XYZ file of C-alpha atoms in Angstrom:
292
model
C 0.123 0.084 -0.330
C 2.670 2.778 0.757
C 3.840 1.854 -3.215
C 0.651 2.973 -3.856
C 0.380 5.604 -1.857
C 4.040 7.056 -2.926
C 2.709 6.694 -6.430
C -0.357 8.982 -5.970
C 2.063 11.736 -4.199
C 4.523 11.810 -7.021
C 1.475 11.870 -9.434
C -0.103 14.395 -7.329
C 3.206 16.406 -6.616
C 3.963 16.232 -10.766
C 0.818 17.682 -12.181
C 1.772 20.919 -9.606
C 5.026 21.279 -10.870
C 4.135 20.974 -14.417
C 1.898 23.167 -14.337
C 4.082 25.812 -12.539
C 6.474 25.837 -15.593
C 4.213 25.911 -18.202
C 2.741 29.255 -16.984
C 6.100 30.540 -16.235
C 6.834 29.802 -19.460
C 3.455 30.740 -21.141
C 4.253 34.051 -19.735
C 7.617 34.354 -20.773
C 6.337 35.066 -24.355
C 8.392 33.778 -27.318
C 5.855 32.514 -29.843
C 5.557 28.638 -31.168
C 1.966 27.939 -29.898
C 1.533 24.993 -27.927
C 5.222 23.069 -28.927
C 6.948 26.661 -27.876
C 5.413 26.675 -24.747
C 6.165 22.883 -24.129
C 9.744 23.635 -25.434
C 10.433 26.469 -23.223
C 8.905 24.198 -19.778
C 11.393 21.850 -20.746
C 14.344 24.132 -19.729
C 13.215 24.890 -16.155
C 13.795 22.300 -13.222
C 10.206 22.367 -12.160
C 9.067 20.493 -15.719
C 11.885 18.106 -15.231
C 11.500 17.335 -11.746
C 7.711 16.686 -12.429
C 8.357 14.375 -15.311
C 11.251 12.379 -12.738
C 7.976 12.161 -10.377
C 5.732 10.734 -13.100
C 8.520 8.262 -13.736
C 9.092 6.969 -10.244
C 5.314 7.223 -9.857
C 4.606 4.813 -12.753
C 7.142 2.584 -11.005
C 5.908 2.444 -8.093
C 2.240 1.568 -9.809
C 3.588 -1.459 -11.220
C 5.595 -2.179 -8.131
C 2.116 -2.063 -5.890
C -0.211 -4.085 -8.750
C 2.011 -6.503 -8.233
C 1.144 -6.854 -4.643
C -1.953 -5.474 -4.454
C -5.753 -5.903 -5.180
C -6.235 -3.613 -8.138
C -9.231 -1.767 -6.483
C -6.749 -0.918 -3.406
C -4.183 0.534 -6.174
C -6.941 2.555 -7.863
C -8.772 3.983 -5.294
C -4.903 5.418 -4.153
C -4.629 6.684 -7.374
C -7.424 8.315 -7.803
C -6.544 9.827 -4.540
C -3.201 11.889 -5.985
C -6.179 14.646 -6.462
C -6.087 15.118 -3.066
C -2.245 15.479 -3.419
C -2.729 17.854 -5.608
C -4.969 19.888 -4.004
C -3.092 20.031 -0.792
C 0.451 20.914 -2.915
C -1.487 23.771 -5.134
C -2.606 25.078 -1.686
C 0.964 25.437 -0.766
C 2.520 26.174 -3.948
C 0.508 28.335 -6.029
C -1.610 29.879 -3.265
C -5.223 28.263 -3.926
C -7.490 28.920 -0.925
C -9.244 25.395 -0.169
C -12.788 25.438 0.806
C -13.457 23.790 4.566
C -15.612 21.538 1.841
C -12.215 20.665 0.362
C -10.525 20.152 3.136
C -12.882 17.650 4.544
C -12.654 16.138 1.099
C -9.247 15.598 1.516
C -10.278 13.851 5.045
C -12.785 11.773 3.200
C -9.939 10.414 1.060
C -7.836 9.431 3.289
C -10.490 7.830 5.559
C -11.155 5.779 2.730
C -7.814 4.908 2.157
C -7.314 3.870 5.614
C -10.185 1.568 5.223
C -8.589 -0.007 2.037
C -5.406 -0.001 3.828
C -7.144 -2.896 6.650
C -9.197 -4.573 4.201
C -7.533 -5.258 1.583
C -5.491 -8.647 0.646
C -2.855 -9.853 -1.469
C -2.906 -9.828 -5.419
C -5.418 -12.745 -6.878
C -3.659 -15.630 -7.959
C -5.231 -16.212 -10.682
C -4.090 -15.954 -14.449
C -5.370 -14.021 -16.750
C -6.864 -15.550 -19.780
C -5.652 -14.826 -23.227
C -9.325 -13.863 -24.161
C -8.906 -11.125 -21.417
C -5.643 -10.181 -22.786
C -7.067 -9.667 -25.797
C -9.835 -7.775 -24.844
C -7.439 -5.607 -22.981
C -5.733 -4.547 -25.981
C -9.506 -4.288 -27.694
C -10.306 -1.751 -25.428
C -7.144 0.067 -25.954
C -7.690 0.607 -29.533
C -11.515 1.803 -29.003
C -9.814 4.436 -26.513
C -7.230 5.470 -29.248
C -10.419 5.487 -31.758
C -12.281 7.884 -29.499
C -9.399 10.045 -28.558
C -8.280 10.815 -32.032
C -12.534 11.029 -32.932
C -12.052 14.058 -29.782
C -12.851 16.833 -32.354
C -15.658 15.428 -34.078
C -17.649 14.170 -31.154
C -20.812 16.425 -30.357
C -19.474 19.595 -27.988
C -22.503 18.168 -25.529
C -21.313 15.476 -23.572
C -17.385 15.389 -24.926
C -15.559 16.013 -21.831
C -17.586 13.557 -20.584
C -16.935 10.428 -23.559
C -13.296 11.584 -23.848
C -12.810 11.792 -19.523
C -14.118 8.220 -19.311
C -12.017 6.769 -22.240
C -8.904 7.772 -20.813
C -9.955 6.458 -17.316
C -10.733 2.953 -19.166
C -7.192 3.611 -21.184
C -5.574 3.912 -17.740
C -7.380 1.459 -16.603
C -6.133 -0.683 -19.161
C -2.726 0.023 -17.950
C -3.261 -1.023 -14.461
C -4.863 -4.400 -15.447
C -2.464 -5.047 -18.286
C 0.682 -5.075 -15.284
C -1.147 -8.056 -13.997
C -1.626 -9.874 -17.272
C 2.185 -9.943 -17.966
C 4.196 -13.039 -16.044
C 7.434 -12.532 -17.333
C 9.888 -9.662 -18.405
C 11.801 -11.672 -20.792
C 12.361 -10.468 -24.057
C 10.246 -13.584 -25.836
C 7.294 -13.170 -23.634
C 6.716 -9.726 -23.424
C 6.615 -9.694 -27.289
C 4.157 -12.972 -27.504
C 2.204 -11.100 -24.875
C -1.034 -9.141 -26.181
C -1.103 -7.336 -23.134
C 2.317 -5.521 -23.393
C 0.621 -3.776 -26.678
C -2.621 -3.307 -24.612
C -0.252 -1.552 -21.966
C 1.310 0.554 -24.089
C -1.414 1.330 -26.095
C -3.725 2.193 -23.388
C -0.995 4.592 -21.885
C -0.429 6.382 -25.300
C -4.411 6.372 -25.995
C -5.416 7.455 -22.378
C -2.834 10.631 -22.769
C -4.995 11.758 -26.449
C -7.912 10.993 -25.222
C -7.284 13.158 -21.773
C -5.354 16.049 -23.488
C -8.745 16.037 -25.911
C -10.835 16.315 -23.119
C -9.211 19.196 -21.253
C -8.719 21.567 -25.046
C -12.314 20.502 -25.264
C -14.621 20.182 -22.940
C -14.725 21.243 -18.896
C -12.199 20.032 -16.746
C -13.655 19.005 -14.096
C -16.335 17.126 -15.939
C -13.308 14.998 -17.693
C -11.303 14.808 -14.672
C -14.358 13.694 -12.696
C -15.447 10.437 -15.921
C -11.585 10.083 -15.536
C -11.895 8.844 -11.851
C -14.554 6.575 -12.472
C -13.336 5.467 -15.309
C -9.726 4.314 -14.042
C -11.438 2.909 -10.798
C -14.481 1.080 -11.164
C -13.683 -0.392 -14.267
C -10.255 -2.304 -13.189
C -11.454 -2.980 -9.739
C -14.505 -4.916 -11.303
C -11.699 -7.050 -13.444
C -9.621 -7.658 -10.638
C -12.277 -9.408 -8.145
C -14.343 -11.185 -10.978
C -11.365 -12.418 -13.628
C -7.970 -11.717 -11.263
C -9.465 -12.922 -8.228
C -8.986 -10.164 -5.657
C -10.092 -10.588 -2.729
C -9.964 -8.842 1.004
C -8.818 -10.143 4.010
C -11.491 -12.825 5.757
C -15.139 -10.679 7.027
C -13.610 -7.535 5.668
C -14.732 -7.323 1.987
C -17.664 -4.529 3.552
C -14.925 -2.107 4.861
C -13.524 -2.417 1.558
C -15.880 -2.143 -0.427
C -16.773 0.900 1.481
C -13.422 2.654 1.655
C -13.443 2.023 -1.893
C -16.536 4.130 -2.552
C -15.459 6.835 0.183
C -11.981 7.223 -1.498
C -13.504 7.853 -4.633
C -16.154 9.837 -3.965
C -13.454 12.653 -2.295
C -11.340 12.011 -5.107
C -14.447 13.035 -7.239
C -14.932 15.958 -4.500
C -11.872 17.587 -5.800
C -12.877 16.629 -9.323
C -11.494 20.373 -10.358
C -7.898 19.691 -9.069
C -7.444 17.458 -12.389
C -5.827 20.798 -14.385
C -3.970 23.046 -10.966
C -5.739 25.824 -10.677
C -4.608 29.515 -11.708
C -1.928 30.785 -9.409
C -2.508 33.815 -7.234
C 1.063 35.296 -8.181
C -0.050 38.899 -9.326
C 3.797 38.562 -11.260
C 2.053 35.786 -13.594
C 0.053 36.638 -15.856
C -3.783 35.794 -15.269
C -3.976 34.213 -18.839
C -0.587 31.890 -18.378
C -2.676 28.728 -17.456
C -1.550 25.464 -17.267
C -1.576 23.329 -20.728
C -3.988 20.907 -21.028
C -2.961 16.712 -20.571
C 0.113 17.956 -18.729
C 1.009 15.968 -15.229
C -0.369 12.903 -15.639
C 1.354 9.453 -15.600
C 2.466 8.034 -18.626
């Protein structure tokens, strides 16, 4: 559980650091559009530190998924929004309301319940059908991401956010479906391609969602997509279980932590800084700060 929480801390802090770097790069001017802002941001230590935290978070996520049920890891990763909120309050001088501080506490309480109730990861091996199903979902997410600009404006953020959540969910499940890291086994395992394609497609869908729809709606849909689906796959097909007699506590903890994360959905894109030295128009660039 410590690895899952560590991954959430890394992802949440990376979001704020990359947002700060992107705003500074945007305020500096120089043209070049999105590509120019990204290139200028890459020269800043905050952006590079954020990328490093994303990489470390992904490693911790993989380690956690190899020893914990998927439902526990996915709920912990959703709590990265709570980390983003707390770090944003410190570094970006964002004022959190009492309700938002309450939501942070709710997330922590839900994770504590999950930690007490979670058993070990399931001992069932994923079938070939499940591996190909994950690859199919990844392809579907890619299709939705590529078609993002052509989706109806109403509901676009919801659809793209859910697609991104499913894509990140594919990554979580695929990690469990990879039994060997030998080159031959990796290349012949459909789950390997599902993991790579799912992560890339999810990033594409999330970027499109933040560019073309409501950040809050997209982030809320993302949380639902990357928690509920993978958790069900883990329980139904991979044998994830809870400690004896504590299934009710695990379900309650999962629901509580996800509900708290949804209440903090606006932090899926870090709020604008209050520093008067930074231009109000220098907002965070869509799609930055999420895990690979």
